[in-house]
Short mmCIF file of C-alpha atoms (C1' of nucleotides) in Angstrom, two decimals:
data_model
loop_
_atom_site.label_atom_id
_atom_site.label_comp_id
_atom_site.label_asym_id
_atom_site.label_seq_id
_atom_site.Cartn_x
_atom_site.Cartn_y
_atom_site.Cartn_z
CA UNK E 1 111.85 110.41 88.13
CA UNK E 2 111.94 108.87 91.57
CA UNK E 3 111.06 105.31 92.42
CA UNK E 4 107.29 105.50 92.65
CA UNK E 5 106.21 105.16 96.24
CA UNK E 6 102.44 104.94 96.27
CA UNK E 7 100.00 104.65 99.15
CA UNK E 8 96.85 102.61 99.18
CA UNK E 9 94.85 105.68 98.36
CA UNK E 10 97.19 106.25 95.43
CA UNK E 11 96.56 102.76 94.13
CA UNK E 12 92.83 103.16 94.55
CA UNK E 13 92.89 106.37 92.55
CA UNK E 14 95.16 104.95 89.89
CA UNK E 15 92.90 101.93 89.51
CA UNK E 16 89.85 104.13 89.08
CA UNK E 17 91.65 106.27 86.53
CA UNK E 18 92.53 103.14 84.62
CA UNK E 19 88.88 102.15 84.42
CA UNK E 20 88.09 105.59 83.06
CA UNK E 21 89.76 109.04 83.07
CA UNK E 22 88.30 111.26 85.75
CA UNK E 23 88.58 114.56 87.55
CA UNK E 24 89.43 114.91 91.20
CA UNK E 25 85.84 115.77 91.85
CA UNK E 26 84.57 112.63 90.12
CA UNK E 27 86.95 110.58 92.24
CA UNK E 28 85.57 112.15 95.38
CA UNK E 29 82.07 111.19 94.30
CA UNK E 30 83.14 107.59 93.88
CA UNK E 31 84.72 107.51 97.31
CA UNK E 32 81.66 109.08 98.84
CA UNK E 33 79.10 106.78 97.32
CA UNK E 34 80.70 103.35 97.12
CA UNK E 35 82.29 100.97 99.59
CA UNK E 36 85.62 102.30 98.30
CA UNK E 37 84.94 105.28 100.51
CA UNK E 38 87.08 103.47 103.00
CA UNK E 39 90.06 105.02 101.23
CA UNK E 40 88.70 108.40 102.06
CA UNK E 41 88.04 111.07 100.23
CA UNK E 42 88.47 114.66 101.33
CA UNK E 43 89.86 117.16 98.84
CA UNK E 44 92.87 117.55 101.10
CA UNK E 45 93.78 113.95 100.35
CA UNK E 46 92.64 113.49 96.75
CA UNK E 47 94.14 116.53 95.07
CA UNK E 48 97.61 116.17 96.53
CA UNK E 49 97.51 112.45 95.73
CA UNK E 50 96.69 113.19 92.10
CA UNK E 51 99.53 115.68 91.93
CA UNK E 52 101.91 113.07 93.27
CA UNK E 53 100.78 110.46 90.77
CA UNK E 54 101.44 112.94 88.01
CA UNK E 55 104.86 113.90 89.35
CA UNK E 56 105.81 110.27 89.41
CA UNK E 57 104.73 109.74 85.86
CA UNK E 58 101.91 107.34 86.69
CA UNK E 59 99.09 109.65 85.65
CA UNK E 60 98.73 112.63 83.36
CA UNK E 61 96.17 115.40 83.20
CA UNK E 62 94.73 117.65 80.60
CA UNK E 63 92.34 120.52 80.96
CA UNK E 64 88.83 120.22 79.62
CA UNK E 65 87.46 123.61 78.66
CA UNK E 66 84.47 122.34 76.75
CA UNK E 67 81.86 122.93 79.43
CA UNK E 68 80.55 126.25 80.61
CA UNK E 69 81.44 125.32 84.13
CA UNK E 70 84.81 125.82 85.67
CA UNK E 71 87.42 124.06 83.50
CA UNK E 72 88.07 120.51 84.68
CA UNK E 73 91.36 118.81 85.09
CA UNK E 74 90.90 115.29 83.76
CA UNK E 75 93.42 112.70 84.85
CA UNK E 76 94.23 109.42 83.14
CA UNK E 77 96.79 106.69 83.64
CA UNK E 78 100.02 106.69 81.66
CA UNK E 79 101.61 103.60 80.16
CA UNK E 80 103.97 103.50 83.13
CA UNK E 81 101.03 103.85 85.46
CA UNK E 82 99.25 100.88 83.97
CA UNK E 83 102.39 98.74 84.11
CA UNK E 84 102.83 99.78 87.69
CA UNK E 85 99.26 98.82 88.54
CA UNK E 86 99.64 95.49 86.83
CA UNK E 87 102.80 94.80 88.76
CA UNK E 88 101.05 95.68 91.98
CA UNK E 89 98.03 93.43 91.47
CA UNK E 90 100.24 90.55 90.32
CA UNK E 91 102.43 90.35 93.40
CA UNK E 92 102.29 87.04 95.24
CA UNK E 93 100.21 87.12 98.39
CA UNK E 94 102.24 87.26 101.59
CA UNK E 95 101.02 86.06 104.92
CA UNK E 96 101.27 89.61 106.14
CA UNK E 97 98.68 90.69 103.54
CA UNK E 98 96.26 88.15 104.86
CA UNK E 99 96.81 89.14 108.46
CA UNK E 100 96.73 92.90 108.16
CA UNK E 101 94.97 94.04 105.07
CA UNK E 102 92.51 91.79 103.37
CA UNK E 103 91.05 95.08 102.22
CA UNK E 104 94.15 95.77 100.19
CA UNK E 105 93.92 92.37 98.61
CA UNK E 106 90.32 92.98 97.64
CA UNK E 107 91.30 96.32 96.14
CA UNK E 108 93.89 94.55 94.05
CA UNK E 109 91.37 91.94 93.03
CA UNK E 110 88.77 94.44 91.96
CA UNK E 111 91.22 96.09 89.56
CA UNK E 112 92.55 92.87 88.05
CA UNK E 113 89.76 92.62 85.48
CA UNK E 114 91.32 94.93 82.94
CA UNK E 115 94.92 94.29 83.88
CA UNK E 116 95.65 90.59 83.89
CA UNK E 117 94.23 87.40 82.43
CA UNK E 118 92.12 84.77 84.14
CA UNK E 119 95.09 82.60 84.97
CA UNK E 120 96.63 85.32 87.12
CA UNK E 121 93.28 86.02 88.75
CA UNK E 122 92.87 82.35 89.47
CA UNK E 123 96.30 82.07 91.03
CA UNK E 124 95.57 85.11 93.15
CA UNK E 125 92.35 83.63 94.50
CA UNK E 126 93.99 80.33 95.12
CA UNK E 127 96.81 81.93 97.08
CA UNK E 128 94.30 83.95 98.97
CA UNK E 129 92.24 80.91 99.93
CA UNK E 130 95.20 78.90 101.12
CA UNK E 131 96.78 81.87 102.88
CA UNK E 132 93.58 82.40 104.78
CA UNK E 133 93.30 78.73 105.65
CA UNK E 134 96.75 78.79 107.17
CA UNK E 135 95.96 81.85 109.19
CA UNK E 136 92.62 80.50 110.34
CA UNK E 137 94.52 77.52 111.70
CA UNK E 138 96.71 79.82 113.74
CA UNK E 139 93.73 81.74 115.03
CA UNK E 140 92.06 78.53 116.07
CA UNK E 141 95.17 77.54 117.92
CA UNK E 142 95.10 80.86 119.75
CA UNK E 143 91.50 80.19 120.64
CA UNK E 144 92.44 76.82 122.11
CA UNK E 145 95.29 78.29 124.10
CA UNK E 146 93.14 81.08 125.44
CA UNK E 147 92.41 80.76 129.13
CA UNK E 148 88.73 80.60 129.95
CA UNK E 149 87.98 84.03 131.37
CA UNK E 150 84.89 85.37 132.97
CA UNK E 151 84.08 88.04 130.43
CA UNK E 152 83.91 86.09 127.19
CA UNK E 153 84.50 89.16 125.02
CA UNK E 154 88.06 88.35 124.07
CA UNK E 155 87.23 84.84 122.94
CA UNK E 156 84.20 86.06 121.03
CA UNK E 157 86.22 88.75 119.26
CA UNK E 158 88.64 86.10 118.12
CA UNK E 159 85.77 83.95 116.91
CA UNK E 160 84.48 86.90 114.96
CA UNK E 161 87.79 87.14 113.17
CA UNK E 162 87.79 83.45 112.43
CA UNK E 163 84.33 83.44 110.94
CA UNK E 164 85.07 86.53 108.88
CA UNK E 165 88.18 84.92 107.44
CA UNK E 166 86.28 81.73 106.77
CA UNK E 167 83.65 83.62 104.83
CA UNK E 168 86.37 85.26 102.80
CA UNK E 169 88.00 81.93 102.00
CA UNK E 170 84.68 80.50 100.92
CA UNK E 171 84.14 83.45 98.68
CA UNK E 172 87.56 82.97 97.12
CA UNK E 173 86.91 79.32 96.40
CA UNK E 174 83.57 80.17 94.82
CA UNK E 175 85.11 82.95 92.76
CA UNK E 176 87.82 80.59 91.50
CA UNK E 177 85.18 78.74 89.57
CA UNK E 178 84.56 81.76 87.38
CA UNK E 179 88.17 81.81 86.26
CA UNK E 180 88.79 78.10 86.11
CA UNK E 181 88.47 77.54 82.34
CA UNK E 182 91.72 79.15 81.32
CA UNK E 183 93.52 77.86 84.37
CA UNK E 184 92.39 74.33 83.75
CA UNK E 185 93.78 74.24 80.26
CA UNK E 186 96.99 75.17 81.96
CA UNK E 187 96.76 72.41 84.52
CA UNK E 188 95.90 69.72 81.97
CA UNK E 189 99.32 69.80 80.43
CA UNK Q 1 93.91 119.66 130.31
CA UNK Q 2 92.66 119.60 126.76
CA UNK Q 3 89.68 117.69 125.48
CA UNK Q 4 91.18 114.26 124.96
CA UNK Q 5 91.48 113.53 121.29
CA UNK Q 6 92.51 109.92 120.93
CA UNK Q 7 93.29 107.84 117.85
CA UNK Q 8 92.38 104.23 117.34
CA UNK Q 9 95.88 103.22 118.34
CA UNK Q 10 95.41 105.28 121.48
CA UNK Q 11 92.22 103.44 122.33
CA UNK Q 12 93.84 100.10 121.64
CA UNK Q 13 96.69 100.94 124.01
CA UNK Q 14 94.38 102.33 126.66
CA UNK Q 15 92.25 99.21 126.51
CA UNK Q 16 95.27 96.98 126.94
CA UNK Q 17 96.49 99.06 129.86
CA UNK Q 18 93.12 98.68 131.48
CA UNK Q 19 93.35 94.91 131.25
CA UNK Q 20 96.72 95.09 132.91
CA UNK Q 21 99.43 97.75 133.43
CA UNK Q 22 102.23 97.37 130.94
CA UNK Q 23 105.40 98.90 129.56
CA UNK Q 24 105.74 100.21 126.04
CA UNK Q 25 107.78 97.18 125.21
CA UNK Q 26 105.09 94.80 126.45
CA UNK Q 27 102.56 96.61 124.31
CA UNK Q 28 104.74 96.19 121.27
CA UNK Q 29 104.88 92.46 121.94
CA UNK Q 30 101.12 92.27 122.04
CA UNK Q 31 100.81 94.12 118.78
CA UNK Q 32 103.41 91.92 117.17
CA UNK Q 33 101.96 88.60 118.23
CA UNK Q 34 98.19 89.01 118.15
CA UNK Q 35 95.63 90.05 115.57
CA UNK Q 36 95.67 93.44 117.26
CA UNK Q 37 98.91 94.01 115.37
CA UNK Q 38 96.70 95.71 112.87
CA UNK Q 39 97.05 98.81 115.02
CA UNK Q 40 100.72 98.71 114.44
CA UNK Q 41 103.33 98.68 116.56
CA UNK Q 42 106.64 100.38 115.89
CA UNK Q 43 108.34 102.20 118.75
CA UNK Q 44 107.90 105.42 116.82
CA UNK Q 45 104.15 105.05 117.23
CA UNK Q 46 103.80 103.42 120.65
CA UNK Q 47 106.03 105.60 122.78
CA UNK Q 48 104.68 108.93 121.57
CA UNK Q 49 101.15 107.57 121.93
CA UNK Q 50 101.83 106.62 125.53
CA UNK Q 51 103.24 110.05 126.23
CA UNK Q 52 100.11 111.63 124.80
CA UNK Q 53 97.81 109.46 126.89
CA UNK Q 54 99.71 110.55 129.96
CA UNK Q 55 99.62 114.23 129.02
CA UNK Q 56 95.89 113.99 128.61
CA UNK Q 57 95.46 112.40 131.99
CA UNK Q 58 94.19 109.07 130.66
CA UNK Q 59 97.19 107.03 131.71
CA UNK Q 60 99.93 107.38 134.29
CA UNK Q 61 103.34 105.83 134.56
CA UNK Q 62 105.72 104.86 137.28
CA UNK Q 63 109.23 103.58 137.08
CA UNK Q 64 109.94 100.03 138.08
CA UNK Q 65 113.52 99.71 139.33
CA UNK Q 66 113.15 96.29 140.85
CA UNK Q 67 114.76 94.31 138.05
CA UNK Q 68 118.41 94.25 137.18
CA UNK Q 69 117.56 95.19 133.66
CA UNK Q 70 117.05 98.68 132.48
CA UNK Q 71 114.35 100.35 134.58
CA UNK Q 72 110.93 99.98 133.06
CA UNK Q 73 108.28 102.58 132.71
CA UNK Q 74 105.00 100.89 133.58
CA UNK Q 75 101.83 102.56 132.41
CA UNK Q 76 98.36 102.10 133.78
CA UNK Q 77 94.98 103.70 133.20
CA UNK Q 78 93.78 106.53 135.41
CA UNK Q 79 90.24 106.86 136.66
CA UNK Q 80 89.61 109.40 133.91
CA UNK Q 81 91.09 107.01 131.39
CA UNK Q 82 88.73 104.22 132.40
CA UNK Q 83 85.73 106.53 132.27
CA UNK Q 84 86.84 107.68 128.87
CA UNK Q 85 87.17 104.11 127.63
CA UNK Q 86 83.77 103.22 128.99
CA UNK Q 87 82.26 106.21 127.26
CA UNK Q 88 83.92 105.18 124.01
CA UNK Q 89 82.73 101.58 124.03
CA UNK Q 90 79.21 102.63 125.01
CA UNK Q 91 78.58 104.97 122.11
CA UNK Q 92 75.64 104.01 119.91
CA UNK Q 93 76.65 102.44 116.62
CA UNK Q 94 76.40 104.76 113.65
CA UNK Q 95 75.93 103.61 110.10
CA UNK Q 96 79.29 105.08 109.32
CA UNK Q 97 80.94 102.71 111.81
CA UNK Q 98 79.42 99.76 110.04
CA UNK Q 99 80.48 101.00 106.61
CA UNK Q 100 84.02 102.06 107.34
CA UNK Q 101 85.41 100.43 110.39
CA UNK Q 102 83.94 97.21 111.62
CA UNK Q 103 87.44 96.73 113.00
CA UNK Q 104 86.93 99.65 115.36
CA UNK Q 105 83.64 98.19 116.51
CA UNK Q 106 85.31 94.89 117.24
CA UNK Q 107 88.03 96.67 119.18
CA UNK Q 108 85.34 98.33 121.27
CA UNK Q 109 83.61 95.03 121.78
CA UNK Q 110 86.72 93.24 122.91
CA UNK Q 111 87.29 95.79 125.67
CA UNK Q 112 83.72 95.86 126.90
CA UNK Q 113 84.16 92.87 129.17
CA UNK Q 114 85.62 94.78 132.11
CA UNK Q 115 83.93 98.09 131.40
CA UNK Q 116 80.19 97.60 131.01
CA UNK Q 117 77.54 95.12 131.97
CA UNK Q 118 75.87 92.49 129.83
CA UNK Q 119 72.96 94.70 128.99
CA UNK Q 120 75.19 97.24 127.30
CA UNK Q 121 77.06 94.50 125.48
CA UNK Q 122 73.79 93.03 124.34
CA UNK Q 123 72.55 96.35 123.04
CA UNK Q 124 75.83 96.86 121.22
CA UNK Q 125 75.59 93.51 119.47
CA UNK Q 126 71.98 94.08 118.62
CA UNK Q 127 72.73 97.46 117.07
CA UNK Q 128 75.62 95.95 115.22
CA UNK Q 129 73.49 93.16 113.77
CA UNK Q 130 70.74 95.45 112.61
CA UNK Q 131 73.16 98.07 111.31
CA UNK Q 132 74.86 95.42 109.24
CA UNK Q 133 71.56 94.12 107.94
CA UNK Q 134 70.62 97.54 106.72
CA UNK Q 135 73.93 98.00 105.00
CA UNK Q 136 73.83 94.56 103.43
CA UNK Q 137 70.51 95.55 101.93
CA UNK Q 138 72.14 98.58 100.33
CA UNK Q 139 75.02 96.53 99.03
CA UNK Q 140 72.62 94.05 97.50
CA UNK Q 141 70.83 96.89 95.81
CA UNK Q 142 74.14 98.07 94.37
CA UNK Q 143 74.73 94.57 93.11
CA UNK Q 144 71.37 94.56 91.35
CA UNK Q 145 71.99 97.94 89.78
CA UNK Q 146 75.43 96.95 88.60
CA UNK Q 147 75.66 96.57 84.84
CA UNK Q 148 76.80 93.14 83.72
CA UNK Q 149 80.37 93.69 82.66
CA UNK Q 150 82.76 91.38 80.95
CA UNK Q 151 85.35 91.17 83.70
CA UNK Q 152 83.29 90.02 86.68
CA UNK Q 153 85.81 91.30 89.22
CA UNK Q 154 83.81 94.28 90.36
CA UNK Q 155 80.69 92.28 90.99
CA UNK Q 156 82.67 89.59 92.79
CA UNK Q 157 84.40 92.14 95.00
CA UNK Q 158 81.03 93.44 96.04
CA UNK Q 159 79.83 89.92 96.77
CA UNK Q 160 82.88 89.41 98.93
CA UNK Q 161 81.88 92.41 100.98
CA UNK Q 162 78.35 91.17 101.31
CA UNK Q 163 79.35 87.73 102.52
CA UNK Q 164 81.85 89.18 104.96
CA UNK Q 165 79.21 91.44 106.46
CA UNK Q 166 76.75 88.56 106.60
CA UNK Q 167 79.24 86.46 108.53
CA UNK Q 168 79.74 89.31 110.95
CA UNK Q 169 76.01 89.71 111.49
CA UNK Q 170 75.65 86.01 112.12
CA UNK Q 171 78.43 86.17 114.63
CA UNK Q 172 76.73 89.07 116.40
CA UNK Q 173 73.44 87.23 116.65
CA UNK Q 174 75.20 84.20 118.04
CA UNK Q 175 77.15 86.26 120.52
CA UNK Q 176 73.96 87.95 121.73
CA UNK Q 177 72.91 84.64 123.22
CA UNK Q 178 75.77 84.78 125.67
CA UNK Q 179 74.55 88.07 127.08
CA UNK Q 180 70.84 87.47 126.87
CA UNK Q 181 70.09 86.58 130.52
CA UNK Q 182 70.45 90.05 131.96
CA UNK Q 183 68.94 91.67 128.92
CA UNK Q 184 65.90 89.44 128.99
CA UNK Q 185 65.01 90.40 132.52
CA UNK Q 186 65.00 93.88 131.12
CA UNK Q 187 62.78 93.03 128.19
CA UNK Q 188 60.26 91.12 130.28
CA UNK Q 189 58.96 94.23 131.92
"C1'" DC W 1 132.59 86.31 121.73
"C1'" DC W 2 128.51 87.26 119.36
"C1'" DC W 3 123.82 87.56 118.86
"C1'" DC W 4 119.30 87.99 120.62
"C1'" DC W 5 116.17 89.81 123.92
"C1'" DC W 6 114.89 93.49 127.03
"C1'" DA W 7 113.78 98.43 126.91
"C1'" DT W 8 113.32 103.23 125.51
"C1'" DG W 9 113.54 106.68 122.60
"C1'" DT W 10 114.40 110.45 118.55
"C1'" DA W 11 114.58 112.58 113.82
"C1'" DA W 12 113.16 113.15 109.15
"C1'" DC W 13 109.65 112.42 106.35
"C1'" DA W 14 105.16 111.50 103.94
"C1'" DT W 15 100.59 111.30 104.45
"C1'" DG W 16 95.99 112.23 105.91
"C1'" DT W 17 92.38 115.35 108.59
"C1'" DT W 18 89.81 119.37 109.31
"C1'" DA W 19 88.58 123.56 108.09
"C1'" DC W 20 88.65 127.21 105.14
"C1'" DA W 21 88.48 129.75 100.54
"C1'" DT W 22 86.62 130.66 95.99
"C1'" DG W 23 83.28 131.02 92.44
"C1'" DA W 24 80.06 129.75 88.55
"C1'" DT W 25 75.69 127.37 87.29
"C1'" DT W 26 71.23 125.16 87.91
"C1'" DG W 27 66.85 124.13 89.85
"C1'" DA W 28 63.09 125.19 93.24
"C1'" DT G 1 66.87 134.35 95.68
"C1'" DC G 2 68.56 130.55 98.07
"C1'" DA G 3 70.51 126.20 98.27
"C1'" DA G 4 72.80 122.63 96.10
"C1'" DT G 5 76.07 120.94 92.87
"C1'" DC G 6 80.16 121.37 90.13
"C1'" DA G 7 85.10 122.05 90.74
"C1'" DT G 8 89.68 122.96 92.67
"C1'" DG G 9 92.63 123.96 95.97
"C1'" DT G 10 95.54 125.49 100.50
"C1'" DA G 11 97.14 125.79 105.45
"C1'" DA G 12 97.76 124.08 110.02
"C1'" DC G 13 98.01 120.21 112.41
"C1'" DA G 14 98.40 115.40 114.32
"C1'" DT G 15 99.75 111.11 113.40
"C1'" DG G 16 102.22 107.26 111.68
"C1'" DT G 17 106.56 105.17 109.08
"C1'" DT G 18 111.25 104.10 108.66
"C1'" DA G 19 115.48 104.12 110.25
"C1'" DC G 20 118.66 105.07 113.58
"C1'" DA G 21 120.71 105.25 118.44
"C1'" DT G 22 121.81 103.33 122.90
"C1'" DG G 23 123.07 99.88 126.24
"C1'" DG G 24 122.95 95.93 129.64
"C1'" DG G 25 122.12 90.88 130.37
"C1'" DG G 26 121.88 86.00 129.20
"C1'" DG G 27 122.69 81.92 126.45
"C1'" DG G 28 125.20 79.17 123.07
#
DNA sequence: CCCCCCATGTAACATGTTACATGATTGA
DNA sequence: TCAATCATGTAACATGTTACATGGGGGG
């Protein structure tokens, strides 16, 4: 078994399988009808991705013949797969994550519920909030250093980024409150 | 000449070349040091992308021997390339854009300054704001319909999306003010 | 003298996109 | 009977990733 090298789509699938075993078709439905659709979706991506997860020992499939329809291939996570997911969501947040893929971070967050305890979730949110704050500082510096140009589009685009990040940081701080109880017991020592 | 089929990275490069002619190396610097780095960056992506833009008649290059350093290959946009960019940024905003790639929309916006007039920019922002509002409505509906689960992560992730989109819509409405003058003359008829 | 910056590129590889192919069942 | 939904897949193709290769110039 090779060192599992999984793409974002792979993680998204694995996370969904951990919530509940599903067929490739069911996964496609999820990607088509929810905001997760970002991690597209076409059969040409899903089915090969499932095959890879199975090859790498992170998921396993069994055939369901019980319906009159075409037999389904139902995938679920393996023990290894769950451990792998847990490891993934528990990684410390790097600056790079904040800069390039907040989406990835949110994907990790949305799967944490059944994988880690509130303390880990709390730490994640806290790291996210402070990571964003740091980066917002940098962006504001860029804004300051930006020469005043005639078309204001560049400056405005930067401001858009800043306000988006701010909103995300606010959300994180709000969300922290929902996981504070367990974390506080920890801090009171 | 084939129908130009350009990726997001291609558009990002083309837009930067339109601002100012550059070498592949200079482009890499931009991607490494600004938030545009999202549209990565490695030589293995940039140089082939430049070659493609040239093949498709959207950019042209000439060699700059004037420095003592290794001769540079400086790329700039062609007339066709500029028209193509303008066409791209001027497209009406589809729901799909709002759902999947706000980032793309912001890329388009940031290049509009030297390509279209304020009226087009205004229309773009207006479409963006209302598109987002519609989608936020849908997301809120999803939130309502969501069963109350023990780990609140799913619900919170959705709320994060909602507040991010709200921030973006607010930004758009604010930005509209900067382009209102020309647009108002239009509306007063 | 050594390392970093300038500057361009290629090769192997994995992944994702688009389009096609197949076929049974269910509801209008 | 016709369309939609369930259900899985493949083939060709373009793109991006990682790592490697090359080499001169300038500063400490």
